[in-house]
Coordinates of C-alpha atoms in Angstrom, one line a residue:
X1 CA -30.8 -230.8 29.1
X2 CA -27.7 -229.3 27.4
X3 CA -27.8 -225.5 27.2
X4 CA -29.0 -223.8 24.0
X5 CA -26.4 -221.0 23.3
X6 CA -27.8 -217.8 22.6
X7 CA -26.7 -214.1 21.2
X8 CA -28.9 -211.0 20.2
X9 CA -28.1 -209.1 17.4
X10 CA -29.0 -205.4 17.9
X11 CA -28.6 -203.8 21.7
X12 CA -30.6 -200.9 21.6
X13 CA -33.8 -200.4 24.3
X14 CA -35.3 -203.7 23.1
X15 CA -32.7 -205.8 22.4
X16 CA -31.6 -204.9 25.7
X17 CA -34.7 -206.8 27.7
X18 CA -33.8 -209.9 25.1
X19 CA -30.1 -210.0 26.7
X20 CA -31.6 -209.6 30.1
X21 CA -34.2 -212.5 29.6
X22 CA -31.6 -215.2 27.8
X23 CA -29.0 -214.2 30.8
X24 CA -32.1 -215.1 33.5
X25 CA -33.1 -218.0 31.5
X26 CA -32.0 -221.6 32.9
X27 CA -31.7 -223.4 29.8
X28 CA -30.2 -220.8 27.8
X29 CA -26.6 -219.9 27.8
X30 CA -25.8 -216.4 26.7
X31 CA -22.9 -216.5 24.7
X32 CA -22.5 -212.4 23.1
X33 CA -24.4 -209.5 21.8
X34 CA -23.9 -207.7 18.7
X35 CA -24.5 -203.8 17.8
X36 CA -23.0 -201.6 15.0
X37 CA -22.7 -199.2 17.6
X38 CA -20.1 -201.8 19.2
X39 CA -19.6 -199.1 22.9
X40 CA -23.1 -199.5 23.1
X41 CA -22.8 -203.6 22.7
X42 CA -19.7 -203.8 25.2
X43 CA -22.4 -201.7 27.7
X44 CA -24.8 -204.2 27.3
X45 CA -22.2 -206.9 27.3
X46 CA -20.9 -206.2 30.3
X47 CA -24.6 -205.5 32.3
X48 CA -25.4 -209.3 31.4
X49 CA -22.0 -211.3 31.6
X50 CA -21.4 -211.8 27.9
X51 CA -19.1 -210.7 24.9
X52 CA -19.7 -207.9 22.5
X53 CA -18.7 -210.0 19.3
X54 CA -18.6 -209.2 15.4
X55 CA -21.5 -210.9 14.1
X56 CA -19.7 -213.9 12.0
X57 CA -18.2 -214.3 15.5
X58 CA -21.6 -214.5 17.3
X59 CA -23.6 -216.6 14.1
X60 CA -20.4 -219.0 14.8
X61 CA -20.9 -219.4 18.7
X62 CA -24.8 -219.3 18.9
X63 CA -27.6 -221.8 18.7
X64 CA -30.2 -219.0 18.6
X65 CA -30.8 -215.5 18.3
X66 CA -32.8 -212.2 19.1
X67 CA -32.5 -209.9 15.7
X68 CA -33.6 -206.6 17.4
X69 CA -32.2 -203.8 15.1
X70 CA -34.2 -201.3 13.0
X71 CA -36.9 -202.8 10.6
X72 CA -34.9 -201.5 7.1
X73 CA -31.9 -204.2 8.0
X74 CA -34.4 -206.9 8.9
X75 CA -34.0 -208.9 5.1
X76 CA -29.7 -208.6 5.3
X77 CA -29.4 -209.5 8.7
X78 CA -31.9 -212.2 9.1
X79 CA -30.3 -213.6 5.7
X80 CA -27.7 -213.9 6.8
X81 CA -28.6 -215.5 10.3
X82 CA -30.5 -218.0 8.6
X83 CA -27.8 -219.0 6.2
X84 CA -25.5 -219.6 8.7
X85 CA -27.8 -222.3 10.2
X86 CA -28.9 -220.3 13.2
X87 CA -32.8 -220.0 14.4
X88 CA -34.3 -216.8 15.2
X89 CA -36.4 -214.7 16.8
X90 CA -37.2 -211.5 14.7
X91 CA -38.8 -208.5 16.1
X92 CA -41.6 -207.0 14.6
X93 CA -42.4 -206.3 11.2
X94 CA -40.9 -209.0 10.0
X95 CA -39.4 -207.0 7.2
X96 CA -40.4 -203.6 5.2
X97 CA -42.2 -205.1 2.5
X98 CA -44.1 -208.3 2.3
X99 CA -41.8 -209.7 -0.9
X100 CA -38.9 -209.8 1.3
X101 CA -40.9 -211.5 4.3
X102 CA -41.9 -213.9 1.6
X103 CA -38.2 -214.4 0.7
X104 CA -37.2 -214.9 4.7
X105 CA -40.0 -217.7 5.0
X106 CA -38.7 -219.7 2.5
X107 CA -35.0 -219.0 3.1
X108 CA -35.8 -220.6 6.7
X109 CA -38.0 -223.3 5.6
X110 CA -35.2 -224.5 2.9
X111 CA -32.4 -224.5 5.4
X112 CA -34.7 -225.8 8.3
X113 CA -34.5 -223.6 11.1
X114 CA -37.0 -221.8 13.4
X115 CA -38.8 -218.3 12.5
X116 CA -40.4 -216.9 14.9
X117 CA -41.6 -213.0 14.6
X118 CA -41.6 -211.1 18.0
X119 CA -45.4 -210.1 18.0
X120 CA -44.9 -209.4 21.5
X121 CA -48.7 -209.0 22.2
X122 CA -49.7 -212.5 21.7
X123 CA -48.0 -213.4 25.0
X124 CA -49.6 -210.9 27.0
X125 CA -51.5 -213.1 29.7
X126 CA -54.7 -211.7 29.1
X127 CA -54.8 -212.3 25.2
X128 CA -54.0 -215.4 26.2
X129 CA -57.0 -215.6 28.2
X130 CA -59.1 -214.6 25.5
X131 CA -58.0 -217.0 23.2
X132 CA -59.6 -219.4 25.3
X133 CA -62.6 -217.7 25.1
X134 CA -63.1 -216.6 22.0
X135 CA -64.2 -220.1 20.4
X136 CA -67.1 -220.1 22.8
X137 CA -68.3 -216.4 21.6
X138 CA -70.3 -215.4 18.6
X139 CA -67.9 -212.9 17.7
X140 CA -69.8 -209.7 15.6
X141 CA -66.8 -207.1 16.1
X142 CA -63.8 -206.2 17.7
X143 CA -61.9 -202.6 18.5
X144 CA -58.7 -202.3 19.0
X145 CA -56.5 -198.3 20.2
X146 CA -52.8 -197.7 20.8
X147 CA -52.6 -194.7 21.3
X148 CA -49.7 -192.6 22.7
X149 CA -48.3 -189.0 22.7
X150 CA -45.2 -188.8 20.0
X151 CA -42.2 -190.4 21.3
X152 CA -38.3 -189.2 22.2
X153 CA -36.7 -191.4 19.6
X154 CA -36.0 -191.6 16.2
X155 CA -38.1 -193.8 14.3
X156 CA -38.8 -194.8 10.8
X157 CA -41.7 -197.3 11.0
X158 CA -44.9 -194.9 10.4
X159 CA -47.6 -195.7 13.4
X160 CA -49.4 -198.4 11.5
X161 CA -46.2 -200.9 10.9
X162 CA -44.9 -199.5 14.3
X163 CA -48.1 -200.0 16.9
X164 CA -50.9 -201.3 15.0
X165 CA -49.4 -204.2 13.7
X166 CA -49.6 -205.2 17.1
X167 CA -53.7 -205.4 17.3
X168 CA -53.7 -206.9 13.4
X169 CA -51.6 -209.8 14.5
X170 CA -54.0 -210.6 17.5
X171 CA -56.9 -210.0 16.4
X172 CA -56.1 -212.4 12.9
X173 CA -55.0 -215.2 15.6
X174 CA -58.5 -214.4 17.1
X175 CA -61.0 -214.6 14.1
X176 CA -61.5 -217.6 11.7
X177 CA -61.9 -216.7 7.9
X178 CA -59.7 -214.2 5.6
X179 CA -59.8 -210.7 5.4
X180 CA -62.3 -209.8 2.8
X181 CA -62.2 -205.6 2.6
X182 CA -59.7 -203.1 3.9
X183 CA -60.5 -199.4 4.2
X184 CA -58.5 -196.8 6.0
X185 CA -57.3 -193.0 6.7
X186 CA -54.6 -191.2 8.0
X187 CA -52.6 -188.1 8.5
X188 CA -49.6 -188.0 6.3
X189 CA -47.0 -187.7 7.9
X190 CA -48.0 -191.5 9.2
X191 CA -48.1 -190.4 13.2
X192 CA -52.2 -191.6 13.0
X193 CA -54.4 -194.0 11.5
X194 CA -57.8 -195.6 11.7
X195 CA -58.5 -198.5 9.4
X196 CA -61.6 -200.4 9.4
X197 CA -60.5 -204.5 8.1
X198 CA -63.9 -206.7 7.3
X199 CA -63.2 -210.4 7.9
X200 CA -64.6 -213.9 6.2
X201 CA -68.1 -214.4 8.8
X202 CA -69.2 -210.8 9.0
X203 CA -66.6 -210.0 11.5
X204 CA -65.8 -206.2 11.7
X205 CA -62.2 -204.8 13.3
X206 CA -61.9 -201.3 13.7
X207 CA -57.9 -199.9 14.2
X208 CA -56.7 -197.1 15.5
X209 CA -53.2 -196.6 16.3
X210 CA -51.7 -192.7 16.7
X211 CA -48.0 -191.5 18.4
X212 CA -49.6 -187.7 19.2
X213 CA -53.0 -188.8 21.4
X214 CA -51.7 -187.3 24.6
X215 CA -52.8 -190.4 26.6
X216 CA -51.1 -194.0 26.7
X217 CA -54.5 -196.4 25.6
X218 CA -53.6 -200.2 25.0
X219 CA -57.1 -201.4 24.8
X220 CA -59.3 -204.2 22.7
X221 CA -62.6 -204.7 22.7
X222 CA -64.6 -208.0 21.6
X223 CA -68.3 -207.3 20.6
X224 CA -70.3 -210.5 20.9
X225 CA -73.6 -211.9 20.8
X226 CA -73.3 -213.1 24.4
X227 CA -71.3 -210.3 26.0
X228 CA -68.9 -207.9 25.5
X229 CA -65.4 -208.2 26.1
X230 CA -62.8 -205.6 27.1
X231 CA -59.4 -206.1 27.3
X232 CA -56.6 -204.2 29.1
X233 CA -52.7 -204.7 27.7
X234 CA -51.4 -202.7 30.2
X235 CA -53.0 -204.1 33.0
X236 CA -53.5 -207.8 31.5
X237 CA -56.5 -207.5 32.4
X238 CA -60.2 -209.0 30.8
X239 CA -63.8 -207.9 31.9
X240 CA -66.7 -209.9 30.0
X241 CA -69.8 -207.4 30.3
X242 CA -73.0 -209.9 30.6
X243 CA -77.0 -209.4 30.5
X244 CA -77.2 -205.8 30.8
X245 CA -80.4 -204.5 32.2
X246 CA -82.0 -201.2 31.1
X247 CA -84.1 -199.9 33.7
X248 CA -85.3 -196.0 34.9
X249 CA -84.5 -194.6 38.4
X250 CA -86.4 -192.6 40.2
X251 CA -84.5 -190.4 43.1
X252 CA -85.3 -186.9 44.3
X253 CA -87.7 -186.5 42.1
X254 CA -86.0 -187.5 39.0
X255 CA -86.1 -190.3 36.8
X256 CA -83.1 -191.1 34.9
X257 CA -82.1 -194.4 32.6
X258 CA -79.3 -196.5 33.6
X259 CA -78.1 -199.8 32.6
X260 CA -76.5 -202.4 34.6
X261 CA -74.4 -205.7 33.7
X262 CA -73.1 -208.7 35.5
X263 CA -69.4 -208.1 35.0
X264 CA -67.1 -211.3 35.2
X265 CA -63.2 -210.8 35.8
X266 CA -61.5 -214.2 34.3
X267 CA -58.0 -215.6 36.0
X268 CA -55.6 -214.2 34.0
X269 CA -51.9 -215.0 35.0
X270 CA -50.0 -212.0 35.3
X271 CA -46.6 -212.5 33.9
X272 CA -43.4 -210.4 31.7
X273 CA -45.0 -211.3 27.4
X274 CA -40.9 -211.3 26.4
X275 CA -40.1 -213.8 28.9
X276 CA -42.9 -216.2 27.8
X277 CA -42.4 -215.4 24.2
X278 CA -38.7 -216.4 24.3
X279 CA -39.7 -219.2 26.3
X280 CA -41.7 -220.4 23.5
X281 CA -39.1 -219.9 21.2
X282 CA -36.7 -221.6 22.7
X283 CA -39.2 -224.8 23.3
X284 CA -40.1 -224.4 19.8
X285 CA -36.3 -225.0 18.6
X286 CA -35.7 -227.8 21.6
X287 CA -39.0 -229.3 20.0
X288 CA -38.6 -228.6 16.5
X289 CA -42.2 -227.9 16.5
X290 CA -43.9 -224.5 15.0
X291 CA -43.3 -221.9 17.0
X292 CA -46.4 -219.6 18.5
X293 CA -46.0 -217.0 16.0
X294 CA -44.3 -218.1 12.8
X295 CA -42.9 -216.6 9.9
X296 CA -46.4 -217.3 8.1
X297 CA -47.9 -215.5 10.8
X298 CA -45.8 -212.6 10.4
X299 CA -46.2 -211.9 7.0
X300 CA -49.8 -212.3 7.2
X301 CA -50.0 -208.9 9.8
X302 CA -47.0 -207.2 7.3
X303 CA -49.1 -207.4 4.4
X304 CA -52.3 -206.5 6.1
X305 CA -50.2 -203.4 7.7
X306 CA -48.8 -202.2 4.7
X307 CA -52.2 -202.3 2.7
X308 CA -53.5 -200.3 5.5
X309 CA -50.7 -197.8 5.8
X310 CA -51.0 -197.1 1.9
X311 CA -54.7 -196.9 2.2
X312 CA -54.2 -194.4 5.2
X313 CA -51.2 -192.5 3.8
X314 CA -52.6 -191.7 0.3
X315 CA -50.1 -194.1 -1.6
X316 CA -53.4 -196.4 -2.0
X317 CA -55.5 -193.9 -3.7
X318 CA -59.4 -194.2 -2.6
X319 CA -63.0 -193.3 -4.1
X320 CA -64.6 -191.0 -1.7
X321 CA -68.4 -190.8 -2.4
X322 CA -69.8 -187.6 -1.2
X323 CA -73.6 -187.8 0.2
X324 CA -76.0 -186.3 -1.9
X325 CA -77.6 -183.3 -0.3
X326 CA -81.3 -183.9 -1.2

């Protein structure tokens, strides 16, 4: 099959992996980078065998591309990108506000090319283990922490559009039926949140996503009739927790409680989540099918994020009832 030319606009720490994984990729030619920092595009330019090129130069040469620069130029850039005829693959959050995600949708849908938001998560091998799970399970309610101690980087994205858009993506693919209520809290400067998201089906999510928990946690847990399910990002891992046994011990003397569970440890095939999501994107354009996680999707988990950082942040004012003390 011919080649798909490819470019990445934005070179920084992520769009870096993108150029790595369209240089390895076999059906993908990578044709140049682009950065308004343009030394730090020639560095990456040069590590993967490309140009550094101004982006008219790059929409011109390129079938597809990466748009990996800071969510506030997400709306210009991808415009413009999708004016010029070119699909591409947006890194999370789609945009700032929803309105303008809204706007991207059905600039791509009008001139026919390929949105696909990088929810990287939904790649991870073991979420993709789970979604073949999932339908089987009477799902009552799922948790969901990324955590992390605060980071070395500039960063304008508060912790909800930043990390726990992440588990709001997934955990929408995961659950049939709209969201119904939204409650959440926060500190304000936006470095922690916890929101609690009720779902069509009486499905319950708790969220918690913080950058100044001194302790890297990229967990989700599935509550369910039939088990419980505990799933490992990090370590694309999954445990289903089955039939769990109270009994009382007696040893030495003393009698103590314990509970034990058959613990099953699905197949899960290890593998990179970037290089499988641009695989899919790049399938999806070859194709011209929807891609894995479209433009729809993305400004489904926007919206949902934003109402939760509001909520969390104050901007969303709440009614607190106070418990009566008699």
């Amino acid at each position: 099959m011919t080649e798909l030319t490819a470019g990445v606009i934005g070179t920084g720490t992520m769009g870096g992996h993108h150029a790595r994984v369209y240089a390895e990729h076999q059906a993908v030619d990578l044709v140049g980078v682009h950065d308004a920092d343009h030394d730090r595009a020639v560095s990456v330019a040069e590590e993967y065998g490309t140009a550094a090129l101004p982006l008219e130069a790059l929409l011109a040469k390129a079938d597809i591309v990466s748009i990996a620069v800071p969510t506030e130029y997400h709306y210009d850039v991808a415009s413009q990108v999708i004016e010029a005829g070119v699909h591409l693959l947006i890194e999370k959050p789609l945009t700032e506000q929803p309105s303008r995600g809204e706007a991207l949708v059905e600039q791509a849908q009008e001139k026919g090319v390929v949105l696909q938001v990088g929810h990287i998560e939904r790649f991870n091998p073991a979420v993709q283990c789970i979604a073949d799970i999932i339908p089987d399970l009477d799902v009552i309610a799922i948790d969901a922490h990324r955590l992390g101690p605060p980071i070395d980087r500039a960063i304008s994205d508060s912790a909800v559009l930043d990390l726990m858009i992440h588990d709001l993506d997934v955990v929408c693919s995961l659950v049939d039926g709209d969201v119904t209520e939204v409650a959440a809290t926060g500190t304000e400067d936006g470095e922690y949140a916890t929101a609690t998201v009720s779902f069509e089906g009486d499905v319950v999510g708790q969220f918690t996503a913080s950058r100044v928990t001194q302790q890297k946690v990229r967990e989700l847990s599935i509550t369910a009739k039939e088990c419980r399910v505990n799933v490992d990002y990090a370590d694309q891992t999954v445990h289903l927790h089955r039939r769990s046994v109270p009994e009382y011990v007696e040893k030495d003397g003393d009698v103590r409680f314990r509970h034990e569970s058959l613990v099953e440890r699905p197949t899960v095939d290890n593998g990179e989540p970037l290089k499988r999501e641009i695989d899919a994107f790049v399938e999806a354009v070859r194709e011209g099918t929807d891609p894995v996680v479209s433009g729809r999707d993305g400004l489904r988990a926007l919206s949902l994020a934003r109402q939760i950082d509001d909520l969390a942040s104050g901007r969303d004012k709440q009614t607190v009832v106070s418990p009566s003390k008699h």
